[in-house]
Amino acid sequence: MKIEYLKNRIAQVFWNGDNSLQFKNFRYLPRWIVVAIDLVLVLCSGYFSFFLIENLNSTFYEVLSINQQVAFLLLVYLGSFFTFSTYSGLIRHSTFVDVFKIVMACSLAMLFLIAINFTYYFLYGQEVFLMPFLIVHLSITFTALFSFRLAVKKAYSFFSNTNLKGHDVLIVGVNDDSIALAEALTTSQNQNFNLMGFVSFKKDHQRIKILGKPIIKYGSSFYKIIAPMKVTGLIIAGTPLSLKRKNELVDQALAHDLKVFYVPDITQWVDQEDLSLKIKEIQIEDLLERPVLHLEDAEISKYLNDRVVLITGAAGSIGSEISRQVSNYHPKCLLILDQAESPLYDLELELKEHFPTISYKVILADVRQKDRLEQIFKDHSISVVFHAAAYKHVPMMEEHPKEAVHVNILGTVHLADLAVAYKVERFVMVSTDKAVNPTNVMGASKRAAEMYVQSLQQHIPAHTKFITTRFGNVLGSNGSVIPYFKKQIANGGPVTVTHLDIIRYFMTIPEACQLVLQAGTMGKGGEVFVFDMGPPVKIMDLAKRMIKLSGLQPYADIDIQIIGLRPGEKLYEELLTDASTSLPTHHHKIMIVKDQTMPYEKLVTHLTQITTALQQEKDEAVVHQIKQLVPEFISKNSVFELLDHNATL
């Protein structure tokens, strides 16, 4: 108890008010101080060796006085220290390499002194140094240099290991990555984790220890075994766990009130110094992760490399990621277009920083303004268009259906017509699963846009290829449920779920955009490509897990409330209409959909009627005309449900 009290009292001398140790904030001793301390140790070793040898009734040679001999030793050892850079490492992180440098430095100094001794003997018949003196000095000097580094390392570990530190953790897995993490944790500058052992899924390693820590088999009795160890967290690091196994592990850990942490692949570590900054509490995105995609880069490069590429909606979550990924294929010029000024400026700065060799042009414009768009097509020989600009918020578009028509339908019409007029090679449109059997204005407007580019493809010569990509929710996108839940949890709740049984498909933003680029290589013109979204996720389960991941308990700490479906919202999304069929492609994550195409003249007639309805003040007139164009559009939980029952406008 007294020792622990002393540790804490000393640590408090170096304790900051911001939960960090000042003692650990000293990055390193200046090199000249390390050299000075080493020379002081050599000096003290010299005089101490002289004292020991003198007491053995030995007679020193009189070529040099004892002070001159010690001074000579200092010069020789100084040169040896510089030769092997014994001062270059961090003392508190000394390793076998540092000890090896000391051995080599001392050995070199000893060999040099012996060489001087025998050279002087052959020239003048007398030695300079007494050999027992040199041997004793070598032994004491090495011991002193080694002990100095060991003492600093132990002291650093001693004061770091106080009650002021963080979690007692087990590292999941027994492999190269987990062992590298364990080694890094023991020498990390910011000691937020105390390693208690490892978790093995394969077999029992009770008799084996790594870095002095036990290996515990994960099984039915796992949590009983670790209970006496007072473990407070698990760290997952580079372990090849299946998504099912990872979710099971996290759920069980949360049920036993353990924190779960995640660290990136070892190849992403910059150095051990910032390791604690790399370790994060596991997020829901990590548990919904998708497998790594393998793209046909050569095919994607064929239509992007050295081409002028226009990306609409570039400031949005999808558009900005498409901009980043297209930049990897070295386009001749990348035109990033959006009406949102600040996000567009932020994207410009990011792209210039990460892709300084790519030519960019930032275009502040609105897809509703055809004249403005036409000037852009005139000024640039555009080869590829990625059309991601759209209004996507379902309840908002129920309130403002005219805006959905202006942006989602007419904006697409403007861009598609200009792509044909200016002989664009590929036009890739980003759509949504809400366009399938739509129950809201937003989904219906995107379906109308899909229908137009498909119909236009059949109407025009084959120069421009129109390709539509359709997928569901993306993790972390603007308006996504996950950041919304995070904000509600941070505010203390309640977390609001629209329906007990509502489900959604999720994929990551990078994955969705990679598939958009890949689909662009496949299209012959007029196709709709849908992506494999994986299994659906129940939103209620998602809310509960996010609360638990925050270290809280559903209903006890954070309430969950059912607020009812929002206008236009449905319980589940679909990727295929009732009348469409799907065919596989050579990419296992992409399917091609065969939809019935409306004749171009008939579709234009519908668009004319929609445009005419825009001039009226009633939103019902606009929505009625959209329903005429998209007959499968049946409103749900919306004021426009009356239109489906032949109510009078």
XYZ file of C-alpha atoms in Angstrom:
649
model
C 0.000 0.000 0.000
C 2.831 2.398 0.871
C 4.562 1.728 -2.443
C 1.352 2.320 -4.409
C 0.707 5.513 -2.446
C 4.240 6.706 -3.174
C 3.807 5.981 -6.879
C 0.615 7.976 -7.054
C 2.020 10.908 -5.075
C 5.086 11.146 -7.298
C 2.967 10.795 -10.440
C 0.720 13.629 -9.263
C 3.727 15.945 -9.356
C 3.693 15.454 -13.114
C -0.093 15.259 -13.503
C -1.927 17.692 -15.796
C -5.535 18.719 -15.308
C -6.389 17.403 -18.775
C -5.934 13.738 -17.815
C -2.396 13.411 -19.158
C 0.926 12.861 -17.470
C 3.447 15.677 -17.797
C 6.097 13.094 -17.026
C 5.203 11.344 -20.241
C 4.909 14.518 -22.259
C 8.706 14.919 -22.345
C 9.343 13.560 -25.832
C 13.049 12.764 -25.323
C 16.271 13.987 -23.780
C 18.428 16.048 -26.149
C 21.196 13.926 -27.608
C 23.960 16.042 -26.131
C 22.575 15.357 -22.648
C 22.594 11.595 -23.309
C 26.205 11.830 -24.501
C 27.120 13.953 -21.480
C 25.564 11.450 -19.051
C 27.369 8.575 -20.771
C 30.704 10.418 -20.533
C 30.109 11.121 -16.857
C 29.566 7.400 -16.357
C 32.802 6.659 -18.248
C 34.589 9.221 -16.076
C 33.251 7.778 -12.826
C 34.052 4.254 -14.023
C 37.634 5.358 -14.700
C 38.297 6.645 -11.210
C 36.417 3.771 -9.579
C 38.477 1.254 -11.601
C 41.661 3.049 -10.552
C 40.566 2.800 -6.914
C 39.892 -0.946 -7.201
C 43.154 -1.754 -8.975
C 45.207 0.429 -6.622
C 43.824 -1.480 -3.610
C 45.130 -4.692 -5.180
C 48.689 -3.339 -4.733
C 49.101 -2.929 -8.474
C 51.560 -0.353 -9.831
C 50.314 1.908 -12.644
C 52.593 2.916 -15.505
C 53.959 6.419 -15.312
C 53.626 7.358 -18.996
C 50.375 9.198 -18.201
C 48.988 10.339 -14.886
C 45.697 8.879 -13.751
C 43.897 12.087 -14.715
C 45.471 11.971 -18.176
C 44.528 8.301 -18.556
C 40.904 9.008 -17.647
C 40.851 11.978 -20.047
C 42.214 9.741 -22.807
C 39.519 7.170 -22.029
C 36.854 9.869 -22.355
C 38.083 10.843 -25.834
C 38.234 7.250 -27.040
C 34.778 6.379 -25.711
C 33.326 9.622 -27.106
C 34.532 8.672 -30.580
C 33.119 5.189 -30.119
C 29.746 6.561 -29.013
C 29.531 8.680 -32.160
C 30.611 5.750 -34.322
C 27.685 3.588 -33.153
C 25.194 6.433 -32.347
C 24.492 5.095 -28.876
C 22.712 8.359 -28.084
C 20.160 8.229 -30.939
C 17.406 6.070 -29.407
C 14.773 7.084 -26.888
C 16.162 6.021 -23.518
C 12.752 5.082 -22.133
C 12.170 2.844 -25.163
C 15.564 1.120 -25.155
C 15.594 -2.249 -26.890
C 18.060 -5.033 -27.661
C 19.362 -2.939 -30.541
C 20.385 -0.183 -28.128
C 22.140 -2.700 -25.858
C 23.957 -4.105 -28.890
C 25.167 -0.595 -29.779
C 26.597 -0.192 -26.274
C 28.369 -3.562 -26.529
C 29.880 -2.593 -29.880
C 30.887 0.870 -28.673
C 32.613 -0.482 -25.552
C 34.296 -3.234 -27.555
C 35.595 -0.783 -30.138
C 36.942 1.504 -27.421
C 38.664 -1.449 -25.721
C 40.261 -2.653 -28.964
C 41.492 0.847 -29.744
C 43.021 1.218 -26.253
C 44.720 -2.200 -26.510
C 46.081 -1.216 -29.919
C 47.482 2.025 -28.447
C 48.955 0.097 -25.547
C 50.837 -2.452 -27.669
C 51.898 0.096 -30.277
C 53.501 2.229 -27.572
C 55.094 -0.895 -26.056
C 56.749 -1.926 -29.336
C 57.989 1.638 -29.942
C 59.163 2.553 -26.454
C 59.235 -0.686 -24.501
C 56.576 0.332 -22.016
C 52.772 0.153 -21.874
C 50.539 3.175 -21.369
C 47.650 1.458 -19.566
C 47.626 -1.372 -17.097
C 45.636 -4.191 -18.721
C 43.680 -5.141 -15.569
C 42.681 -1.467 -15.328
C 41.296 -1.507 -18.888
C 39.405 -4.775 -18.317
C 37.837 -3.586 -15.067
C 36.995 -0.225 -16.633
C 35.318 -1.918 -19.604
C 33.165 -4.080 -17.318
C 32.117 -1.211 -15.053
C 31.458 1.156 -17.975
C 29.224 -1.303 -19.828
C 27.332 -2.124 -16.633
C 26.844 1.578 -15.877
C 25.652 2.454 -19.396
C 23.271 -0.508 -19.482
C 21.967 0.153 -15.973
C 21.324 3.816 -16.792
C 19.074 2.900 -19.720
C 17.386 0.113 -17.813
C 16.710 2.406 -14.861
C 15.116 5.086 -17.076
C 12.999 2.476 -18.851
C 11.827 0.946 -15.554
C 11.147 4.337 -13.996
C 9.056 5.381 -16.976
C 7.073 2.148 -16.793
C 6.781 2.463 -12.994
C 5.260 5.936 -13.025
C 3.093 5.139 -16.045
C 1.607 2.173 -14.222
C -0.497 4.153 -11.730
C -4.196 4.308 -10.973
C -4.308 7.328 -13.279
C -4.060 5.172 -16.435
C -6.710 3.629 -18.592
C -7.940 0.138 -19.410
C -6.743 -3.353 -18.504
C -7.135 -5.110 -21.846
C -6.811 -8.396 -23.678
C -5.701 -8.421 -27.307
C -7.886 -10.586 -29.539
C -5.872 -13.051 -31.588
C -2.426 -14.615 -31.475
C -0.628 -13.586 -34.654
C 2.041 -11.204 -35.891
C -0.244 -8.164 -35.757
C -1.462 -8.798 -32.220
C 2.064 -9.438 -30.939
C 3.319 -6.278 -32.660
C 0.498 -4.354 -30.993
C 1.393 -5.888 -27.603
C 5.029 -4.848 -27.988
C 3.953 -1.364 -29.000
C 1.611 -1.043 -26.028
C 4.392 -1.822 -23.585
C 6.564 0.975 -24.996
C 3.934 3.467 -26.107
C 4.465 7.072 -25.042
C 0.795 7.416 -24.083
C 0.203 4.426 -21.840
C -3.589 4.262 -21.899
C -3.774 0.471 -21.942
C -2.368 -2.166 -19.611
C -1.890 -5.465 -21.411
C -3.280 -8.394 -19.426
C -3.027 -11.132 -22.053
C -4.212 -12.523 -25.384
C -7.379 -14.217 -26.635
C -7.107 -17.323 -28.809
C -9.945 -18.813 -30.856
C -8.142 -21.962 -31.963
C -6.799 -23.886 -28.984
C -5.815 -23.663 -25.373
C -2.383 -22.116 -24.748
C -2.468 -22.106 -20.976
C 1.165 -23.181 -20.695
C 2.420 -20.624 -23.203
C 3.002 -16.937 -22.540
C 3.814 -14.089 -24.897
C 5.744 -11.149 -23.463
C 5.034 -12.697 -20.091
C 1.264 -12.516 -20.628
C -1.153 -15.499 -20.667
C -3.154 -16.727 -23.657
C -6.817 -17.427 -22.892
C -9.044 -19.556 -25.117
C -12.318 -17.937 -26.174
C -15.204 -20.229 -25.316
C -18.198 -20.730 -23.080
C -16.141 -20.222 -19.903
C -14.084 -17.317 -21.227
C -15.746 -14.578 -19.181
C -15.569 -16.677 -16.003
C -11.826 -17.146 -16.517
C -11.102 -13.447 -17.021
C -13.354 -12.249 -14.183
C -10.566 -12.383 -11.542
C -8.254 -10.457 -13.903
C -10.480 -7.356 -13.709
C -10.275 -6.913 -17.490
C -12.112 -3.809 -18.693
C -11.684 -4.067 -22.461
C -10.764 -6.058 -25.559
C -8.671 -4.814 -28.485
C -9.223 -6.218 -31.975
C -6.092 -5.759 -34.090
C -5.519 -7.188 -37.538
C -7.310 -10.400 -36.568
C -8.871 -12.189 -39.554
C -12.264 -12.503 -37.886
C -15.344 -13.122 -39.948
C -18.036 -10.482 -39.675
C -20.240 -12.989 -37.830
C -17.492 -13.839 -35.318
C -16.653 -10.175 -34.758
C -20.286 -9.273 -34.102
C -20.642 -12.220 -31.712
C -17.493 -11.176 -29.856
C -18.637 -7.568 -29.530
C -22.152 -8.490 -28.397
C -20.813 -10.804 -25.687
C -18.248 -8.245 -24.537
C -20.885 -5.524 -24.265
C -23.150 -7.892 -22.340
C -20.318 -8.313 -19.799
C -19.721 -4.535 -19.592
C -16.393 -4.645 -21.442
C -15.218 -1.924 -23.791
C -14.232 -3.040 -27.271
C -11.422 -1.251 -29.101
C -10.217 -1.467 -32.673
C -6.836 -0.669 -34.194
C -6.123 -0.425 -37.952
C -4.026 -2.890 -39.871
C -0.364 -2.816 -38.832
C 0.616 -1.443 -42.249
C -1.278 1.760 -41.388
C 0.746 2.426 -38.229
C 3.056 5.396 -38.587
C 5.139 4.645 -35.497
C 4.734 3.406 -31.976
C 4.614 6.928 -30.600
C 1.092 7.655 -31.829
C -0.277 4.156 -31.327
C -2.680 5.232 -28.586
C -4.169 7.697 -31.046
C -4.777 4.841 -33.478
C -6.709 2.705 -30.995
C -10.353 3.726 -31.035
C -13.468 2.378 -29.455
C -15.144 0.157 -32.014
C -17.924 1.877 -33.945
C -21.087 0.511 -35.487
C -19.529 1.085 -38.931
C -16.841 -1.469 -38.032
C -19.533 -4.065 -37.338
C -21.369 -3.360 -40.603
C -18.168 -3.451 -42.592
C -18.175 -4.809 -46.105
C -15.585 -7.098 -47.736
C -12.759 -5.480 -49.689
C -13.584 -5.067 -53.378
C -11.298 -6.118 -56.193
C -11.716 -3.695 -59.071
C -10.662 -4.012 -62.682
C -8.402 -0.994 -62.554
C -7.192 -1.389 -66.117
C -10.752 -1.196 -67.473
C -11.660 1.773 -65.271
C -8.483 3.553 -66.304
C -9.374 3.147 -69.975
C -12.343 5.488 -69.743
C -11.018 7.870 -67.074
C -7.306 8.301 -67.716
C -6.466 11.530 -69.545
C -10.173 12.385 -69.965
C -12.196 15.406 -68.887
C -14.597 14.170 -66.219
C -17.595 16.098 -64.847
C -19.019 15.165 -61.438
C -22.290 16.786 -60.397
C -23.235 16.937 -56.732
C -19.490 16.767 -56.073
C -19.743 18.331 -52.622
C -22.055 15.594 -51.322
C -20.984 12.408 -49.598
C -21.227 10.281 -52.757
C -20.021 12.927 -55.200
C -16.984 13.843 -53.116
C -15.914 10.201 -52.795
C -16.332 9.696 -56.552
C -14.102 12.755 -56.997
C -11.406 11.206 -54.809
C -11.551 7.859 -56.556
C -11.583 9.312 -60.069
C -8.483 11.334 -59.136
C -6.595 8.075 -58.639
C -6.972 7.366 -62.374
C -5.306 10.623 -63.477
C -7.992 12.361 -65.535
C -6.919 15.167 -67.841
C -9.176 17.548 -65.928
C -11.720 16.971 -63.178
C -14.722 19.299 -63.108
C -16.378 19.297 -59.687
C -19.820 20.912 -59.787
C -22.190 21.717 -56.946
C -24.404 24.540 -55.699
C -23.159 24.214 -52.088
C -20.388 26.803 -51.812
C -18.623 25.903 -48.554
C -18.516 22.090 -48.967
C -17.315 22.564 -52.544
C -14.492 24.803 -51.337
C -13.529 22.251 -48.691
C -13.410 19.522 -51.347
C -11.211 21.682 -53.556
C -8.671 22.143 -50.755
C -8.689 18.426 -49.980
C -8.172 17.354 -53.583
C -5.361 19.830 -54.145
C -3.620 18.582 -51.017
C -3.914 14.861 -51.747
C -3.747 14.947 -55.563
C -1.512 17.934 -56.385
C -0.693 16.703 -59.899
C -4.340 16.520 -61.050
C -5.952 19.458 -62.840
C -9.192 20.575 -61.162
C -11.831 23.125 -61.971
C -14.388 24.063 -59.344
C -17.784 24.969 -60.780
C -20.412 26.624 -58.612
C -23.618 25.894 -60.518
C -27.145 24.504 -60.251
C -28.329 21.607 -62.415
C -31.700 23.376 -62.734
C -30.095 26.070 -64.903
C -29.689 24.576 -68.364
C -28.065 27.670 -69.889
C -25.369 27.629 -67.219
C -24.778 23.922 -67.761
C -24.554 24.353 -71.530
C -21.803 26.932 -71.160
C -19.827 24.399 -69.115
C -20.207 21.775 -71.855
C -19.162 24.332 -74.476
C -16.027 25.328 -72.567
C -14.812 21.787 -71.878
C -14.571 18.678 -74.024
C -16.242 16.446 -71.458
C -15.844 12.692 -71.983
C -17.459 11.267 -68.840
C -20.241 12.534 -66.572
C -20.968 11.156 -63.114
C -24.362 12.547 -62.162
C -24.728 12.432 -58.376
C -26.591 15.711 -57.846
C -29.999 15.077 -56.303
C -32.348 15.889 -53.467
C -32.464 12.690 -51.387
C -34.272 13.472 -48.141
C -37.588 11.604 -48.259
C -39.766 13.646 -45.819
C -38.345 16.916 -47.190
C -39.347 16.040 -50.737
C -42.837 15.115 -49.552
C -43.059 18.706 -48.350
C -41.490 20.176 -51.500
C -42.342 17.958 -54.497
C -41.708 20.793 -56.968
C -38.071 20.942 -55.905
C -37.759 17.185 -56.412
C -39.014 17.642 -59.971
C -36.706 20.599 -60.707
C -33.542 18.897 -59.430
C -34.027 15.156 -59.681
C -36.040 14.999 -62.921
C -35.423 18.162 -64.934
C -31.823 18.483 -63.737
C -31.163 14.999 -65.086
C -32.981 15.840 -68.335
C -30.785 18.937 -68.826
C -27.553 17.036 -68.250
C -28.579 14.024 -70.351
C -29.627 16.188 -73.316
C -26.374 18.172 -73.132
C -24.365 14.954 -72.919
C -25.924 13.875 -76.211
C -25.522 17.278 -77.849
C -21.837 17.522 -76.905
C -21.020 13.866 -77.613
C -20.113 12.752 -74.106
C -18.894 9.154 -74.190
C -20.326 7.901 -70.874
C -23.040 9.251 -68.614
C -23.186 7.401 -65.266
C -26.205 8.262 -63.145
C -26.327 7.594 -59.416
C -29.804 6.399 -58.405
C -31.323 4.828 -55.298
C -33.211 1.739 -54.202
C -36.046 4.108 -53.245
C -36.742 4.401 -56.971
C -38.002 0.804 -56.927
C -41.765 0.600 -56.369
C -41.545 4.103 -54.880
C -43.742 5.166 -51.986
C -42.492 8.758 -51.863
C -41.883 11.720 -54.141
C -38.109 11.461 -53.862
C -38.024 7.830 -55.000
C -40.540 8.475 -57.770
C -38.551 11.448 -59.064
C -35.396 9.317 -59.216
C -37.329 6.589 -61.026
C -38.533 9.161 -63.537
C -34.919 10.221 -64.079
C -33.913 6.576 -64.616
C -36.689 6.174 -67.160
C -35.594 9.254 -69.091
C -31.962 8.227 -69.568
C -33.046 4.701 -70.530
C -35.550 6.017 -73.044
C -33.083 8.589 -74.388
C -30.562 5.800 -74.966
C -33.045 4.063 -77.262
C -33.872 7.293 -79.072
C -30.412 8.634 -79.893
C -27.454 7.343 -81.918
C -25.169 5.044 -79.955
C -22.387 7.586 -79.254
C -23.300 8.373 -75.637
C -23.697 5.438 -73.275
C -26.147 6.053 -70.441
C -25.522 3.864 -67.389
C -27.636 3.888 -64.225
C -26.402 2.592 -60.869
C -28.833 1.810 -58.092
C -27.977 1.090 -54.446
C -29.295 1.620 -50.916
C -28.134 3.503 -47.833
C -24.465 4.300 -47.373
C -22.813 4.473 -43.980
C -22.033 7.973 -42.804
C -23.635 9.787 -45.730
C -25.493 13.052 -45.271
C -28.850 12.259 -43.686
C -27.864 8.703 -42.790
C -29.445 7.193 -39.682
C -26.109 6.348 -38.035
C -24.771 9.905 -37.508
C -28.302 10.883 -36.457
C -28.352 8.177 -33.781
C -24.858 9.177 -32.630
C -26.006 12.736 -32.112
C -29.074 11.607 -30.161
C -26.946 9.365 -27.926
C -24.437 12.162 -27.325
C -27.319 14.408 -26.239
C -28.563 11.832 -23.737
C -31.394 10.455 -25.859
C -33.967 9.466 -26.600
C -33.047 7.557 -29.748
C -35.994 7.692 -32.130
C -36.876 4.780 -34.407
C -39.723 5.154 -36.855
C -41.003 1.564 -36.642
C -40.208 -1.564 -34.652
C -39.780 -3.712 -37.783
C -38.152 -1.269 -40.199
C -35.080 -2.614 -42.007
C -32.496 -1.091 -44.328
C -29.569 -2.176 -46.484
C -26.193 -0.551 -45.865
C -22.883 -0.280 -47.653
C -19.868 1.976 -47.182
C -19.409 5.137 -49.207
C -16.083 3.977 -50.725
C -17.578 0.627 -51.720
C -20.608 2.242 -53.356
C -18.415 4.628 -55.344
C -16.017 1.874 -56.373
C -18.944 -0.065 -57.780
C -20.194 3.062 -59.575
C -16.820 3.363 -61.300
C -16.764 -0.350 -62.088
C -20.302 -0.313 -63.500
C -19.176 2.483 -65.800
C -16.932 -0.028 -67.577
C -19.746 -2.538 -68.149
C -22.536 -0.522 -69.685
C -23.381 -0.819 -73.335
C -26.045 1.853 -72.911
C -29.438 1.985 -71.215
C -28.786 -0.558 -68.443
C -29.547 -0.251 -64.775
C -26.928 -1.835 -62.530
C -27.831 -2.810 -58.970
C -25.309 -3.622 -56.267
C -25.189 -6.493 -53.815
C -26.100 -4.753 -50.556
C -25.619 -7.779 -48.323
C -28.089 -8.757 -45.591
C -30.583 -6.153 -44.335
C -30.150 -4.536 -40.924
C -33.014 -4.055 -38.483
C -32.906 -0.430 -37.376
C -34.133 -1.219 -33.856
C -31.219 -3.648 -33.374
C -28.892 -1.019 -34.810
C -30.058 1.544 -32.252
C -29.600 -0.856 -29.334
C -26.086 -1.831 -30.397
C -25.013 1.782 -30.883
C -26.187 2.612 -27.362
C -24.262 -0.360 -25.934
C -21.151 0.607 -27.904
C -21.344 3.987 -26.189
C -21.043 2.225 -22.829
C -24.714 2.730 -21.978
C -27.737 0.511 -21.608
C -30.837 0.784 -23.836
C -33.907 2.044 -21.990
C -31.991 2.308 -18.693
C -29.500 5.018 -19.717
C -30.815 5.958 -23.159
C -34.468 5.557 -24.010
C -35.640 4.310 -27.414
C -38.894 5.704 -28.715
C -41.040 4.538 -31.645
C -42.239 7.694 -33.414
C -44.020 6.211 -36.441
C -43.105 6.114 -40.103
C -42.214 9.440 -41.652
C -44.060 10.747 -44.708
C -43.258 8.552 -47.703
C -41.243 6.033 -45.680
C -41.706 2.279 -46.057
C -40.602 -0.624 -43.902
C -38.159 -2.104 -46.383
C -36.446 -1.125 -49.610
C -36.226 -3.138 -52.816
C -33.673 -3.273 -55.609
C -35.935 -4.672 -58.348
C -39.377 -3.666 -59.543
C -42.105 -6.268 -59.970
C -41.747 -6.117 -63.746
C -37.945 -6.213 -63.945
C -35.520 -9.110 -64.042
C -31.875 -9.259 -63.023
C -28.897 -10.950 -64.642
C -25.429 -11.538 -63.177
C -22.345 -9.794 -64.522
C -18.703 -10.860 -64.392
C -18.405 -8.834 -61.156
C -20.041 -10.757 -58.312
C -21.196 -7.547 -56.560
C -22.993 -6.085 -59.604
C -26.176 -7.262 -61.314
C -27.784 -5.896 -64.444
C -31.510 -5.122 -64.415
C -33.750 -5.419 -67.426
C -36.565 -2.880 -67.191
C -39.303 -2.105 -69.698
C -38.416 1.130 -71.506
C -41.092 3.718 -72.227
C -41.033 5.161 -75.784
C -39.189 8.471 -75.852
C -42.056 10.487 -77.356
C -44.513 9.226 -74.756
C -42.094 9.978 -71.934
C -41.492 13.515 -73.217
C -45.258 14.056 -73.247
C -45.407 13.086 -69.582
C -42.501 15.420 -68.764
C -44.306 18.250 -70.540
C -47.377 17.625 -68.417
C -45.245 17.596 -65.263
C -43.602 20.870 -66.290
C -47.018 22.416 -66.903
C -48.182 21.271 -63.462
C -45.180 23.060 -61.946
C -46.762 26.351 -62.961
C -49.752 25.638 -60.729
C -49.743 26.350 -57.023
C -50.924 22.885 -55.969
C -48.328 20.260 -55.122
C -51.018 17.641 -55.687
C -51.087 18.493 -59.411
C -47.343 17.880 -59.691
C -47.465 14.607 -57.783
C -50.474 13.463 -59.821
C -48.479 13.882 -63.039
C -45.497 12.018 -61.560
C -47.852 9.134 -60.746
C -49.000 9.123 -64.365
C -45.396 8.724 -65.501
C -44.481 6.219 -62.764
C -47.639 4.106 -62.265
C -46.008 1.920 -59.569
C -45.632 5.035 -57.379
C -48.066 4.360 -54.502
C -47.764 6.873 -51.655
C -47.378 5.613 -48.095
C -47.974 7.562 -44.902
C -48.386 10.696 -46.993
C -50.972 13.322 -47.811
C -50.668 12.184 -51.418
C -52.285 8.812 -50.635
C -55.600 10.415 -51.664
C -54.313 10.615 -55.229
C -54.081 6.826 -55.332
C -57.795 6.604 -54.540
C -58.883 8.820 -57.457
C -59.636 11.778 -55.214
C -60.491 15.057 -56.876
C -57.508 17.332 -57.337
